[in-house]
PDB file of C-alpha atoms in Angstrom:
ATOM      1  CA  MET A1025     -16.772  52.868  26.781  1.00 85.00           C
ATOM      2  CA  MET A1026     -18.634  53.203  30.048  1.00 90.00           C
ATOM      3  CA  THR A1027     -16.869  53.990  33.330  1.00 93.00           C
ATOM      4  CA  LEU A1028     -18.103  53.391  36.871  1.00 91.00           C
ATOM      5  CA  LYS A1029     -16.358  55.137  39.736  1.00 92.00           C
ATOM      6  CA  ILE A1030     -16.333  52.898  42.784  1.00 93.00           C
ATOM      7  CA  GLY A1031     -14.255  54.051  45.714  1.00 91.00           C
ATOM      8  CA  GLU A1032     -11.103  55.605  44.369  1.00 92.00           C
ATOM      9  CA  LYS A1033     -11.000  53.457  41.256  1.00 94.00           C
ATOM     10  CA  ASP A1034     -12.525  53.931  37.821  1.00 95.00           C
ATOM     11  CA  TYR A1035     -13.842  50.658  36.421  1.00 95.00           C
ATOM     12  CA  ARG A1036     -14.151  50.691  32.663  1.00 94.00           C
ATOM     13  CA  VAL A1037     -16.846  48.507  31.130  1.00 93.00           C
ATOM     14  CA  LYS A1038     -16.137  47.146  27.683  1.00 89.00           C
ATOM     15  CA  PHE A1039     -18.011  44.293  26.090  1.00 86.00           C
ATOM     16  CA  ASN A1040     -15.865  42.254  23.748  1.00 81.00           C
ATOM     17  CA  TYR A1041     -16.369  39.522  21.190  1.00 80.00           C
ATOM     18  CA  ASN A1042     -15.899  36.666  23.665  1.00 80.00           C
ATOM     19  CA  CYS A1043     -18.645  38.084  25.852  1.00 77.00           C
ATOM     20  CA  PHE A1044     -21.132  37.395  23.063  1.00 76.00           C
ATOM     21  CA  CYS A1045     -19.738  33.991  22.204  1.00 82.00           C
ATOM     22  CA  ASP A1046     -19.354  32.676  25.732  1.00 84.00           C
ATOM     23  CA  THR A1047     -22.511  34.020  27.391  1.00 86.00           C
ATOM     24  CA  ASP A1048     -26.215  34.459  26.798  1.00 88.00           C
ATOM     25  CA  LEU A1049     -26.134  38.046  28.079  1.00 86.00           C
ATOM     26  CA  LEU A1050     -27.573  39.617  24.951  1.00 83.00           C
ATOM     27  CA  ASP A1051     -30.627  37.347  25.096  1.00 86.00           C
ATOM     28  CA  ARG A1052     -31.072  37.948  28.816  1.00 87.00           C
ATOM     29  CA  VAL A1053     -30.795  41.723  28.410  1.00 86.00           C
ATOM     30  CA  ASN A1054     -33.324  41.643  25.595  1.00 83.00           C
ATOM     31  CA  ASP A1055     -35.792  39.555  27.640  1.00 85.00           C
ATOM     32  CA  LEU A1056     -35.448  41.713  30.753  1.00 85.00           C
ATOM     33  CA  GLY A1057     -35.667  44.911  28.728  1.00 82.00           C
ATOM     34  CA  LYS A1058     -39.001  43.808  27.306  1.00 80.00           C
ATOM     35  CA  ILE A1059     -40.368  42.957  30.746  1.00 76.00           C
ATOM     36  CA  PHE A1060     -39.322  46.147  32.490  1.00 69.00           C
ATOM     37  CA  SER A1061     -40.235  48.452  29.619  1.00 70.00           C
ATOM     38  CA  LYS A1062     -43.833  47.286  29.701  1.00 62.00           C
ATOM     39  CA  ALA A1063     -44.116  46.629  33.445  1.00 52.00           C
ATOM     40  CA  GLY A1064     -45.378  50.134  34.199  1.00 50.00           C
ATOM     41  CA  ALA A1065     -48.030  49.967  31.507  1.00 49.00           C
ATOM     42  CA  GLU A1066     -49.566  46.674  32.588  1.00 50.00           C
ATOM     43  CA  SER A1067     -52.179  46.068  35.216  1.00 43.00           C
ATOM     44  CA  ASP A1068     -51.792  44.501  38.645  1.00 45.00           C
ATOM     45  CA  LYS A1069     -52.959  41.187  37.200  1.00 44.00           C
ATOM     46  CA  ASP A1070     -49.525  40.610  35.729  1.00 50.00           C
ATOM     47  CA  ILE A1071     -47.119  40.323  38.636  1.00 50.00           C
ATOM     48  CA  SER A1072     -44.749  38.011  36.795  1.00 60.00           C
ATOM     49  CA  ALA A1073     -42.308  40.910  36.415  1.00 55.00           C
ATOM     50  CA  MET A1074     -41.808  40.831  40.188  1.00 64.00           C
ATOM     51  CA  GLY A1075     -40.359  37.349  39.821  1.00 67.00           C
ATOM     52  CA  LYS A1076     -37.811  38.728  37.388  1.00 77.00           C
ATOM     53  CA  ILE A1077     -36.203  41.105  39.871  1.00 84.00           C
ATOM     54  CA  LYS A1078     -33.661  38.481  40.927  1.00 86.00           C
ATOM     55  CA  ASP A1079     -32.934  37.876  37.236  1.00 88.00           C
ATOM     56  CA  LEU A1080     -32.305  41.608  36.885  1.00 90.00           C
ATOM     57  CA  PHE A1081     -29.800  41.632  39.758  1.00 92.00           C
ATOM     58  CA  VAL A1082     -28.019  38.538  38.429  1.00 92.00           C
ATOM     59  CA  CYS A1083     -27.925  39.930  34.908  1.00 92.00           C
ATOM     60  CA  VAL A1084     -26.424  43.261  36.054  1.00 94.00           C
ATOM     61  CA  ARG A1085     -23.761  41.418  38.038  1.00 95.00           C
ATOM     62  CA  ASP A1086     -22.971  39.147  35.061  1.00 94.00           C
ATOM     63  CA  LEU A1087     -22.878  42.097  32.663  1.00 93.00           C
ATOM     64  CA  LEU A1088     -20.366  43.879  34.855  1.00 94.00           C
ATOM     65  CA  PHE A1089     -18.282  40.747  35.299  1.00 94.00           C
ATOM     66  CA  SER A1090     -18.068  40.328  31.506  1.00 91.00           C
ATOM     67  CA  GLY A1091     -17.582  44.042  30.893  1.00 91.00           C
ATOM     68  CA  PHE A1092     -14.765  44.303  33.417  1.00 93.00           C
ATOM     69  CA  GLN A1093     -12.705  41.417  32.019  1.00 90.00           C
ATOM     70  CA  GLU A1094     -10.756  43.294  29.372  1.00 89.00           C
ATOM     71  CA  GLU A1095      -9.924  46.536  31.189  1.00 91.00           C
ATOM     72  CA  ASN A1096      -9.984  45.622  34.891  1.00 91.00           C
ATOM     73  CA  PRO A1097     -10.553  41.935  35.489  1.00 90.00           C
ATOM     74  CA  VAL A1098     -12.089  40.848  38.766  1.00 92.00           C
ATOM     75  CA  GLU A1099     -11.678  37.466  40.389  1.00 94.00           C
ATOM     76  CA  ASN A1100     -15.283  36.255  40.191  1.00 95.00           C
ATOM     77  CA  VAL A1101     -18.918  37.358  40.146  1.00 94.00           C
ATOM     78  CA  GLN A1102     -19.012  37.546  43.941  1.00 96.00           C
ATOM     79  CA  ALA A1103     -16.311  40.219  43.792  1.00 96.00           C
ATOM     80  CA  VAL A1104     -18.521  42.122  41.353  1.00 95.00           C
ATOM     81  CA  GLY A1105     -21.397  41.792  43.820  1.00 95.00           C
ATOM     82  CA  LYS A1106     -19.242  43.410  46.521  1.00 96.00           C
ATOM     83  CA  LEU A1107     -18.360  46.231  44.132  1.00 95.00           C
ATOM     84  CA  LEU A1108     -22.052  46.721  43.384  1.00 95.00           C
ATOM     85  CA  ASP A1109     -22.778  46.985  47.110  1.00 94.00           C
ATOM     86  CA  GLN A1110     -20.048  49.606  47.423  1.00 95.00           C
ATOM     87  CA  TYR A1111     -21.287  51.450  44.324  1.00 93.00           C
ATOM     88  CA  ARG A1112     -24.780  51.658  45.798  1.00 92.00           C
ATOM     89  CA  GLU A1113     -23.527  52.757  49.238  1.00 92.00           C
ATOM     90  CA  GLU A1114     -21.474  55.591  47.724  1.00 91.00           C
ATOM     91  CA  ALA A1115     -24.511  57.190  46.069  1.00 86.00           C
ATOM     92  CA  GLN A1116     -24.780  60.889  46.816  1.00 86.00           C
ATOM     93  CA  GLU A1117     -28.094  62.379  47.852  1.00 86.00           C
ATOM     94  CA  GLY A1118     -30.412  62.502  44.848  1.00 83.00           C
ATOM     95  CA  GLU A1119     -28.090  60.376  42.720  1.00 85.00           C
ATOM     96  CA  GLU A1120     -29.722  57.403  41.007  1.00 83.00           C
ATOM     97  CA  ARG A1121     -27.618  54.299  41.564  1.00 86.00           C
ATOM     98  CA  GLY A1122     -30.290  51.632  41.584  1.00 87.00           C
ATOM     99  CA  VAL A1123     -30.038  48.314  39.821  1.00 89.00           C
ATOM    100  CA  LEU A1124     -32.582  49.319  37.181  1.00 88.00           C
ATOM    101  CA  GLN A1125     -30.622  52.485  36.281  1.00 91.00           C
ATOM    102  CA  LEU A1126     -27.445  50.433  36.079  1.00 93.00           C
ATOM    103  CA  PHE A1127     -29.206  47.853  33.908  1.00 92.00           C
ATOM    104  CA  VAL A1128     -30.304  50.579  31.493  1.00 90.00           C
ATOM    105  CA  MET A1129     -26.767  51.983  31.279  1.00 91.00           C
ATOM    106  CA  LEU A1130     -25.201  48.544  30.792  1.00 91.00           C
ATOM    107  CA  SER A1131     -27.741  47.354  28.239  1.00 86.00           C
ATOM    108  CA  SER A1132     -27.216  50.557  26.293  1.00 86.00           C
ATOM    109  CA  GLU A1133     -23.455  50.030  26.414  1.00 87.00           C
ATOM    110  CA  LEU A1134     -23.900  46.423  25.312  1.00 83.00           C
ATOM    111  CA  THR A1135     -26.123  47.139  22.325  1.00 79.00           C
ATOM    112  CA  GLU A1136     -25.145  50.645  21.221  1.00 80.00           C
ATOM    113  CA  GLU A1137     -21.384  50.868  21.730  1.00 75.00           C
ATOM    114  CA  GLY A1138     -18.421  48.995  20.346  1.00 65.00           C
ATOM    115  CA  PHE A1139     -18.464  46.417  17.608  1.00 65.00           C
ATOM    116  CA  LEU A1140     -22.041  45.295  18.286  1.00 72.00           C
ATOM    117  CA  SER A1141     -23.373  48.749  17.426  1.00 74.00           C
ATOM    118  CA  ASP A1142     -21.834  48.418  13.955  1.00 74.00           C
ATOM    119  CA  ILE A1143     -23.608  45.100  13.452  1.00 74.00           C
ATOM    120  CA  MET A1144     -26.917  46.497  14.719  1.00 71.00           C
ATOM    121  CA  LYS A1145     -26.636  49.539  12.421  1.00 76.00           C
ATOM    122  CA  THR A1146     -25.863  47.310   9.448  1.00 79.00           C
ATOM    123  CA  LEU A1147     -28.847  45.078  10.216  1.00 76.00           C
ATOM    124  CA  ALA A1148     -31.134  48.099  10.618  1.00 75.00           C
ATOM    125  CA  ALA A1149     -29.920  49.590   7.327  1.00 78.00           C
ATOM    126  CA  SER A1150     -30.452  46.255   5.594  1.00 79.00           C
ATOM    127  CA  ALA A1151     -33.999  46.045   6.960  1.00 76.00           C
ATOM    128  CA  GLU A1152     -34.721  49.564   5.701  1.00 79.00           C
ATOM    129  CA  LYS A1153     -33.414  48.675   2.238  1.00 79.00           C
ATOM    130  CA  GLN A1154     -35.687  45.621   2.198  1.00 76.00           C
ATOM    131  CA  LYS A1155     -38.672  47.877   2.896  1.00 76.00           C
ATOM    132  CA  GLU A1156     -37.678  50.192   0.026  1.00 76.00           C
ATOM    133  CA  LEU A1157     -37.342  47.447  -2.596  1.00 69.00           C
ATOM    134  CA  PRO A1158     -40.245  47.282  -5.035  1.00 70.00           C
ATOM    135  CA  LYS A1159     -42.445  44.282  -4.450  1.00 66.00           C
ATOM    136  CA  THR A1160     -42.524  41.653  -7.138  1.00 65.00           C
ATOM    137  CA  PRO A1161     -46.017  41.410  -8.596  1.00 63.00           C
ATOM    138  CA  GLN A1162     -47.769  38.167  -7.831  1.00 65.00           C
ATOM    139  CA  ASP A1163     -49.176  36.071 -10.662  1.00 63.00           C
ATOM    140  CA  HIS A1164     -52.875  36.300  -9.848  1.00 59.00           C
ATOM    141  CA  ARG A1165     -53.822  34.298 -12.907  1.00 60.00           C
ATOM    142  CA  LYS A1166     -51.981  31.210 -11.671  1.00 59.00           C
ATOM    143  CA  ALA A1167     -54.858  30.169  -9.413  1.00 58.00           C
ATOM    144  CA  GLN A1168     -57.332  30.542 -12.295  1.00 57.00           C
ATOM    145  CA  ARG A1169     -55.225  28.339 -14.565  1.00 57.00           C
ATOM    146  CA  GLN A1170     -54.990  25.626 -11.923  1.00 58.00           C
ATOM    147  CA  SER A1171     -58.750  25.641 -11.335  1.00 55.00           C
ATOM    148  CA  ARG A1172     -59.433  25.293 -15.082  1.00 59.00           C
ATOM    149  CA  THR A1173     -57.147  22.303 -15.419  1.00 57.00           C
ATOM    150  CA  ALA A1174     -58.570  20.689 -12.298  1.00 58.00           C
ATOM    151  CA  GLY A1175     -62.139  20.921 -13.634  1.00 55.00           C
ATOM    152  CA  ALA A1176     -61.289  19.536 -17.080  1.00 54.00           C
TER     153      ALA A1176
END
């Protein structure tokens, strides 16, 4: 479980089952993660990532709103926005408290901790097992048989 210290209070972030059922946060995190992971490697021709900055801010706010609900519910997403402002203002010199760093921490918490991590590990293990299974030989003679009957 992730904890953010804002002011004198520790806010625990925990993503629960309803978060996945009631929101599209996992899809949004996945889409934004793809954009920002390749943004540094792409040329200046592709400035579409700049248009996604607002999406990043909104996604971080929505992630925190959902993550706060179980341990320390907040009234609404605007209240989360105020907490984010305070979190940023309290940054010590040299401390990284930008929205991108917070996005990375939250997306990691979302996908690698709690019950979702178990599902992801199971899916990854299943994919590995599929790779290890021997391939069934294909019947290469089938095409020859069909061509013989077609010509007769």
